[in-house]
């Protein structure tokens, strides 16, 4: 090879590859939201029982918030039979059902059937306490003066809240009862992560993460 050819070869350099265009802020935000949803779905696959658990915790918190209304109603109608006991039992069951739920679904272990049955027993007992309170309070208020009810709106409010609480407990029981059904549907959701870089496309399989489900 002559000296001129060597010089010409050194002067001619390949053009640098163009840098990939940076995605816009909108695409970056959309990708971040999509990745967050993917991670939450993977976490939900690992612990699908968190759906009825969180709902039950919310119902228990609502009962504790409504407890002032029920307590005031019981105080104003102390002559009514069993209403105070029903509210007390309902409060204790609403608190105890939370640790019972945690014991029923230990982390990385199979669900404890005995505790799951106890959860259903607690839910039935809570609903029965609400029914007992509603019946006893309704019978007592039926014989009271209208002015007494108008001056104490918490009495009728407590009856409405008792019905709402029964409905919410029923929904919580259904969420727990149908857990195996919708868990299968959630497991079918595709949570594989796709990474694209120019002509390179790599699919990251998260099945190993989900083997512990």
PDB file of C-alpha atoms in Angstrom, residues 12-186:
ATOM      1  CA  UNK A  12     -11.539   9.324   5.684  1.00  0.00           C
ATOM      2  CA  UNK A  13     -13.254   8.467   9.028  1.00  0.00           C
ATOM      3  CA  UNK A  14     -16.695   6.887   9.384  1.00  0.00           C
ATOM      4  CA  UNK A  15     -19.435   9.308  10.322  1.00  0.00           C
ATOM      5  CA  UNK A  16     -20.502   9.046  13.993  1.00  0.00           C
ATOM      6  CA  UNK A  17     -23.824   7.378  14.637  1.00  0.00           C
ATOM      7  CA  UNK A  18     -26.604   9.868  15.340  1.00  0.00           C
ATOM      8  CA  UNK A  19     -27.684  10.099  18.964  1.00  0.00           C
ATOM      9  CA  UNK A  20     -31.165   8.757  19.644  1.00  0.00           C
ATOM     10  CA  UNK A  21     -33.790  11.449  20.102  1.00  0.00           C
ATOM     11  CA  UNK A  22     -34.759  12.043  23.708  1.00  0.00           C
ATOM     12  CA  UNK A  23     -38.402  11.344  24.484  1.00  0.00           C
ATOM     13  CA  UNK A  24     -40.597  14.292  25.320  1.00  0.00           C
ATOM     14  CA  UNK A  25     -41.643  15.061  28.885  1.00  0.00           C
ATOM     15  CA  UNK A  26     -45.118  13.788  28.130  1.00  0.00           C
ATOM     16  CA  UNK A  27     -43.765  10.413  27.051  1.00  0.00           C
ATOM     17  CA  UNK A  28     -41.471  10.290  30.072  1.00  0.00           C
ATOM     18  CA  UNK A  29     -44.378  10.948  32.434  1.00  0.00           C
ATOM     19  CA  UNK A  30     -46.526   8.386  30.615  1.00  0.00           C
ATOM     20  CA  UNK A  31     -43.736   5.796  30.829  1.00  0.00           C
ATOM     21  CA  UNK A  32     -43.250   6.514  34.539  1.00  0.00           C
ATOM     22  CA  UNK A  33     -46.979   6.075  35.217  1.00  0.00           C
ATOM     23  CA  UNK A  34     -47.052   2.868  33.192  1.00  0.00           C
ATOM     24  CA  UNK A  35     -44.053   1.504  35.092  1.00  0.00           C
ATOM     25  CA  UNK A  36     -45.662   2.442  38.425  1.00  0.00           C
ATOM     26  CA  UNK A  37     -48.860   0.631  37.458  1.00  0.00           C
ATOM     27  CA  UNK A  38     -46.846  -2.409  36.360  1.00  0.00           C
ATOM     28  CA  UNK A  39     -45.052  -2.571  39.708  1.00  0.00           C
ATOM     29  CA  UNK A  40     -48.319  -2.184  41.602  1.00  0.00           C
ATOM     30  CA  UNK A  41     -49.852  -4.994  39.540  1.00  0.00           C
ATOM     31  CA  UNK A  42     -46.883  -7.262  40.291  1.00  0.00           C
ATOM     32  CA  UNK A  43     -47.268  -6.455  43.999  1.00  0.00           C
ATOM     33  CA  UNK A  44     -50.999  -7.180  43.755  1.00  0.00           C
ATOM     34  CA  UNK A  45     -50.247 -10.544  42.166  1.00  0.00           C
ATOM     35  CA  UNK A  46     -48.047 -11.409  45.118  1.00  0.00           C
ATOM     36  CA  UNK A  47     -50.673 -10.393  47.683  1.00  0.00           C
ATOM     37  CA  UNK A  48     -54.122 -10.348  46.119  1.00  0.00           C
ATOM     38  CA  UNK A  49     -55.643 -10.778  49.578  1.00  0.00           C
ATOM     39  CA  UNK A  50     -54.768  -7.128  50.232  1.00  0.00           C
ATOM     40  CA  UNK A  51     -57.946  -6.179  48.348  1.00  0.00           C
ATOM     41  CA  UNK A  52     -60.403  -7.561  50.956  1.00  0.00           C
ATOM     42  CA  UNK A  53     -57.950  -6.701  53.741  1.00  0.00           C
ATOM     43  CA  UNK A  54     -57.730  -3.001  52.850  1.00  0.00           C
ATOM     44  CA  UNK A  55     -61.502  -2.809  52.363  1.00  0.00           C
ATOM     45  CA  UNK A  56     -62.073  -4.413  55.777  1.00  0.00           C
ATOM     46  CA  UNK A  57     -59.652  -1.969  57.414  1.00  0.00           C
ATOM     47  CA  UNK A  58     -61.542   0.929  55.813  1.00  0.00           C
ATOM     48  CA  UNK A  59     -64.856  -0.436  57.123  1.00  0.00           C
ATOM     49  CA  UNK A  60     -63.368  -0.798  60.620  1.00  0.00           C
ATOM     50  CA  UNK A  61     -62.061   2.776  60.500  1.00  0.00           C
ATOM     51  CA  UNK A  62     -65.478   4.029  59.417  1.00  0.00           C
ATOM     52  CA  UNK A  63     -67.103   2.259  62.357  1.00  0.00           C
ATOM     53  CA  UNK A  64     -64.681   3.915  64.776  1.00  0.00           C
ATOM     54  CA  UNK A  65     -65.487   7.290  63.197  1.00  0.00           C
ATOM     55  CA  UNK A  66     -69.215   6.616  63.534  1.00  0.00           C
ATOM     56  CA  UNK A  67     -68.794   5.366  67.093  1.00  0.00           C
ATOM     57  CA  UNK A  68     -69.478   8.835  68.527  1.00  0.00           C
ATOM     58  CA  UNK A  69     -72.898   8.900  66.861  1.00  0.00           C
ATOM     59  CA  UNK A  70     -73.758   5.409  68.101  1.00  0.00           C
ATOM     60  CA  UNK A  71     -72.507   6.142  71.622  1.00  0.00           C
ATOM     61  CA  UNK A  72     -74.556   9.323  71.829  1.00  0.00           C
ATOM     62  CA  UNK A  73     -77.598   7.478  70.542  1.00  0.00           C
ATOM     63  CA  UNK A  74     -77.165   4.723  73.134  1.00  0.00           C
ATOM     64  CA  UNK A  75     -76.777   7.354  75.880  1.00  0.00           C
ATOM     65  CA  UNK A  76     -80.023   9.071  74.868  1.00  0.00           C
ATOM     66  CA  UNK A  77     -81.910   5.768  74.709  1.00  0.00           C
ATOM     67  CA  UNK A  78     -80.376   3.957  77.655  1.00  0.00           C
ATOM     68  CA  UNK A  79     -83.708   2.270  78.340  1.00  0.00           C
ATOM     69  CA  UNK A  80     -83.440   0.337  75.064  1.00  0.00           C
ATOM     70  CA  UNK A  81     -82.334  -3.234  75.635  1.00  0.00           C
ATOM     71  CA  UNK A  82     -79.039  -4.584  74.264  1.00  0.00           C
ATOM     72  CA  UNK A  83     -78.178  -1.557  72.114  1.00  0.00           C
ATOM     73  CA  UNK A  84     -75.166  -0.654  74.235  1.00  0.00           C
ATOM     74  CA  UNK A  85     -73.924  -4.230  74.253  1.00  0.00           C
ATOM     75  CA  UNK A  86     -74.363  -4.452  70.485  1.00  0.00           C
ATOM     76  CA  UNK A  87     -72.271  -1.301  69.935  1.00  0.00           C
ATOM     77  CA  UNK A  88     -69.557  -2.501  72.335  1.00  0.00           C
ATOM     78  CA  UNK A  89     -69.360  -5.948  70.725  1.00  0.00           C
ATOM     79  CA  UNK A  90     -69.303  -4.396  67.260  1.00  0.00           C
ATOM     80  CA  UNK A  91     -66.408  -2.143  68.251  1.00  0.00           C
ATOM     81  CA  UNK A  92     -64.336  -5.007  69.657  1.00  0.00           C
ATOM     82  CA  UNK A  93     -64.982  -7.224  66.630  1.00  0.00           C
ATOM     83  CA  UNK A  94     -64.129  -4.405  64.219  1.00  0.00           C
ATOM     84  CA  UNK A  95     -60.765  -3.939  65.938  1.00  0.00           C
ATOM     85  CA  UNK A  96     -59.896  -7.628  66.355  1.00  0.00           C
ATOM     86  CA  UNK A  97     -60.721  -8.545  62.762  1.00  0.00           C
ATOM     87  CA  UNK A  98     -57.669  -6.602  61.504  1.00  0.00           C
ATOM     88  CA  UNK A  99     -54.974  -8.707  63.260  1.00  0.00           C
ATOM     89  CA  UNK A 100     -57.066 -11.776  62.497  1.00  0.00           C
ATOM     90  CA  UNK A 101     -56.803 -10.931  58.794  1.00  0.00           C
ATOM     91  CA  UNK A 102     -53.016 -10.587  59.082  1.00  0.00           C
ATOM     92  CA  UNK A 103     -52.796 -14.004  60.741  1.00  0.00           C
ATOM     93  CA  UNK A 104     -54.959 -15.575  58.047  1.00  0.00           C
ATOM     94  CA  UNK A 105     -52.584 -14.518  55.261  1.00  0.00           C
ATOM     95  CA  UNK A 106     -48.980 -14.754  56.547  1.00  0.00           C
ATOM     96  CA  UNK A 107     -46.263 -13.452  54.245  1.00  0.00           C
ATOM     97  CA  UNK A 108     -44.762 -16.055  51.872  1.00  0.00           C
ATOM     98  CA  UNK A 109     -46.858 -18.805  53.458  1.00  0.00           C
ATOM     99  CA  UNK A 110     -50.082 -20.573  52.593  1.00  0.00           C
ATOM    100  CA  UNK A 111     -53.308 -18.997  53.889  1.00  0.00           C
ATOM    101  CA  UNK A 112     -54.503 -20.264  57.246  1.00  0.00           C
ATOM    102  CA  UNK A 113     -57.944 -21.787  56.663  1.00  0.00           C
ATOM    103  CA  UNK A 114     -58.873 -21.692  60.354  1.00  0.00           C
ATOM    104  CA  UNK A 115     -58.313 -17.954  60.601  1.00  0.00           C
ATOM    105  CA  UNK A 116     -60.154 -17.357  57.326  1.00  0.00           C
ATOM    106  CA  UNK A 117     -63.179 -19.160  58.767  1.00  0.00           C
ATOM    107  CA  UNK A 118     -62.882 -17.023  61.903  1.00  0.00           C
ATOM    108  CA  UNK A 119     -62.902 -13.891  59.744  1.00  0.00           C
ATOM    109  CA  UNK A 120     -66.226 -14.950  58.242  1.00  0.00           C
ATOM    110  CA  UNK A 121     -67.535 -15.696  61.753  1.00  0.00           C
ATOM    111  CA  UNK A 122     -66.487 -12.210  62.878  1.00  0.00           C
ATOM    112  CA  UNK A 123     -68.175 -10.631  59.851  1.00  0.00           C
ATOM    113  CA  UNK A 124     -71.415 -12.479  60.537  1.00  0.00           C
ATOM    114  CA  UNK A 125     -71.244 -11.467  64.197  1.00  0.00           C
ATOM    115  CA  UNK A 126     -70.671  -7.815  63.247  1.00  0.00           C
ATOM    116  CA  UNK A 127     -73.675  -7.884  60.916  1.00  0.00           C
ATOM    117  CA  UNK A 128     -75.817  -9.494  63.614  1.00  0.00           C
ATOM    118  CA  UNK A 129     -74.794  -6.786  66.087  1.00  0.00           C
ATOM    119  CA  UNK A 130     -75.882  -4.162  63.575  1.00  0.00           C
ATOM    120  CA  UNK A 131     -79.211  -5.928  63.051  1.00  0.00           C
ATOM    121  CA  UNK A 132     -79.735  -6.222  66.821  1.00  0.00           C
ATOM    122  CA  UNK A 133     -78.994  -2.544  67.308  1.00  0.00           C
ATOM    123  CA  UNK A 134     -81.304  -1.525  64.467  1.00  0.00           C
ATOM    124  CA  UNK A 135     -84.224  -3.636  65.700  1.00  0.00           C
ATOM    125  CA  UNK A 136     -83.903  -2.622  69.367  1.00  0.00           C
ATOM    126  CA  UNK A 137     -83.401   1.048  68.598  1.00  0.00           C
ATOM    127  CA  UNK A 138     -86.228   1.153  66.054  1.00  0.00           C
ATOM    128  CA  UNK A 139     -88.669  -0.451  68.503  1.00  0.00           C
ATOM    129  CA  UNK A 140     -87.710   2.017  71.216  1.00  0.00           C
ATOM    130  CA  UNK A 141     -87.896   5.098  69.000  1.00  0.00           C
ATOM    131  CA  UNK A 142     -91.295   4.056  67.626  1.00  0.00           C
ATOM    132  CA  UNK A 143     -92.810   4.831  71.021  1.00  0.00           C
ATOM    133  CA  UNK A 144     -91.054   8.184  71.481  1.00  0.00           C
ATOM    134  CA  UNK A 145     -92.332  11.690  70.875  1.00  0.00           C
ATOM    135  CA  UNK A 146     -91.551  13.271  67.478  1.00  0.00           C
ATOM    136  CA  UNK A 147     -89.982  16.309  69.176  1.00  0.00           C
ATOM    137  CA  UNK A 148     -87.542  14.010  70.951  1.00  0.00           C
ATOM    138  CA  UNK A 149     -86.404  12.653  67.583  1.00  0.00           C
ATOM    139  CA  UNK A 150     -86.214  16.124  66.037  1.00  0.00           C
ATOM    140  CA  UNK A 151     -84.078  17.423  68.889  1.00  0.00           C
ATOM    141  CA  UNK A 152     -81.724  14.448  68.598  1.00  0.00           C
ATOM    142  CA  UNK A 153     -80.993  13.782  64.904  1.00  0.00           C
ATOM    143  CA  UNK A 154     -78.214  11.370  65.831  1.00  0.00           C
ATOM    144  CA  UNK A 155     -80.873   8.755  66.645  1.00  0.00           C
ATOM    145  CA  UNK A 156     -82.093   8.393  63.074  1.00  0.00           C
ATOM    146  CA  UNK A 157     -78.550   8.857  61.789  1.00  0.00           C
ATOM    147  CA  UNK A 158     -77.392   5.862  63.800  1.00  0.00           C
ATOM    148  CA  UNK A 159     -80.085   3.699  62.223  1.00  0.00           C
ATOM    149  CA  UNK A 160     -78.962   4.754  58.748  1.00  0.00           C
ATOM    150  CA  UNK A 161     -75.312   4.117  59.610  1.00  0.00           C
ATOM    151  CA  UNK A 162     -76.196   0.667  60.933  1.00  0.00           C
ATOM    152  CA  UNK A 163     -77.703  -0.248  57.545  1.00  0.00           C
ATOM    153  CA  UNK A 164     -74.680   1.173  55.713  1.00  0.00           C
ATOM    154  CA  UNK A 165     -72.360  -0.815  57.975  1.00  0.00           C
ATOM    155  CA  UNK A 166     -74.252  -4.034  57.242  1.00  0.00           C
ATOM    156  CA  UNK A 167     -73.882  -3.418  53.501  1.00  0.00           C
ATOM    157  CA  UNK A 168     -70.156  -2.666  53.784  1.00  0.00           C
ATOM    158  CA  UNK A 169     -69.512  -5.775  55.856  1.00  0.00           C
ATOM    159  CA  UNK A 170     -71.421  -7.796  53.265  1.00  0.00           C
ATOM    160  CA  UNK A 171     -69.214  -6.385  50.492  1.00  0.00           C
ATOM    161  CA  UNK A 172     -66.093  -7.233  52.512  1.00  0.00           C
ATOM    162  CA  UNK A 173     -67.339 -10.796  52.960  1.00  0.00           C
ATOM    163  CA  UNK A 174     -67.981 -11.120  49.216  1.00  0.00           C
ATOM    164  CA  UNK A 175     -64.501  -9.792  48.390  1.00  0.00           C
ATOM    165  CA  UNK A 176     -62.991 -12.440  50.647  1.00  0.00           C
ATOM    166  CA  UNK A 177     -65.272 -15.214  49.417  1.00  0.00           C
ATOM    167  CA  UNK A 178     -64.531 -14.553  45.745  1.00  0.00           C
ATOM    168  CA  UNK A 179     -60.807 -13.977  46.291  1.00  0.00           C
ATOM    169  CA  UNK A 180     -59.751 -17.206  44.472  1.00  0.00           C
ATOM    170  CA  UNK A 181     -61.871 -16.218  41.462  1.00  0.00           C
ATOM    171  CA  UNK A 182     -60.581 -12.712  40.768  1.00  0.00           C
ATOM    172  CA  UNK A 183     -57.067 -13.711  41.837  1.00  0.00           C
ATOM    173  CA  UNK A 184     -56.892 -15.957  38.761  1.00  0.00           C
ATOM    174  CA  UNK A 185     -57.962 -13.033  36.577  1.00  0.00           C
ATOM    175  CA  UNK A 186     -55.326 -10.745  38.107  1.00  0.00           C
TER     176      UNK A 186
END
